[in-house]
C-alpha angles and dihedrals in degrees: 000000000000116000093022115148104234094218095058113103120236127232132188117211122182121200089027099147096090147340122030092345093058091047091051091049089050091054091053091049093049091048095055104268129134114222147221099198123187136197139159098239139037087271085090089070091057091046091050091052090052092048092049089061087073093061099266126134102229129195108196114207120193107204140143104230091194084076122068090226089058092058090048090051092053095048091046089056090053093048092048090062088068088216134117114259108235100180136015128191113195097195109138114118145122144196136226119216126206141066114313089232089061105037124097116259095213090052091053093047088052089052090054090050090054102037098038116012098043091049092054092043096050094039089057090060095041096046095049092046094050095042089054088054092043092229143070146106127240126193117191119191115224123155144240081253087073088076098060145027111273112209112190086026087052099160099032099067095050090048090056092045087058091048092052097049092042090054094047092049093047090050092060093048096049097048092089090052095056094252123125125206123199128187121215117205108189122192120214105320135197096253132104090265098113093038090055088049090057093246103128089113093060136072086271089065129108095296095061120105105237139183121266111259088215091056093045092050092047091051091049093047094050093046090051093050090047092051095239120167096231143340133201107229115221147043129323092274091054091051091049090052091053090051093048091049089065090068108028118098115255096239090055092050090048091053092048093051092046091058090056100038102040111109115247123219 
C-alpha cells in the first residue's frame, strides 16, 4: 500500500459495501484506521472510494464469503499488507424469508456457509494473527434474532444464534492473549437487508419503523473499542425487546415472530 502512514492501525471489515458494514468501515476511516474492506459485488469499489475521502488507505476486496476461496482471498489481502491487523469486523451475512417448505435448499446451505462457516474460517485466521501479536479487537455481527426462534426466516435465526455463542466463547479464550471479542446484535435496521431477503411483503417491509444503521454501527464500534462482551444495536425499544427475550418462553417468541415474518398475499 504505497503512501500508507506506518503508524496508522489497520482494520478488516467484511460486508462493507452498504448498510451497517459500510457505516462501521466509515467509523474506522474517520478514526484514523486504514482498511481492508470486502464486499460481494463491485459496489465495494465505490464504497472504498468514499472511505478514502476520509484519509484512509483502503484495499477493496471483492469476494463471495459463502465460498471457501472467497475467505482465502480476503485473508490473502490482509497478509499482503505486511501489517498487523488491529481490528476485524466479521459482519457479512444475510437472511432468507419465506416458509421453509417453499424456500430453496441450496440457497439456505449457502446462507449457512456465509453466516456460519465463513465466520469460523475467517476468525481462525484473525484470532491466530492477533494472538501472536498479543493485541487486537474483533467485532462479530450476530442479530437480535439470535435470541428467539425465527419462523419464516427459519435458518437465519439459528445461524445468528451460532454466531453469538461462538463469539462469546471465543472472547473468553482470547482474553489471556490480549485480544477482545465483542458481539453486535442489531435489531431491524434501515438497510436493504430485509428487501434482499425477499421480505418486503411482511411486517419487516418498507413500512416498518427500523433502527438507524448509523446508530447501530456507532453502538457496535464503541462497544468494540470499550472491550464489551456484547451490545444490542438499536433504540431503547430494541434493547427492551432483547431484555424481555431472556425470559419469554421460546414457543411464544416463535409465534410472535411468525406474525411479523409470514409473507402476506
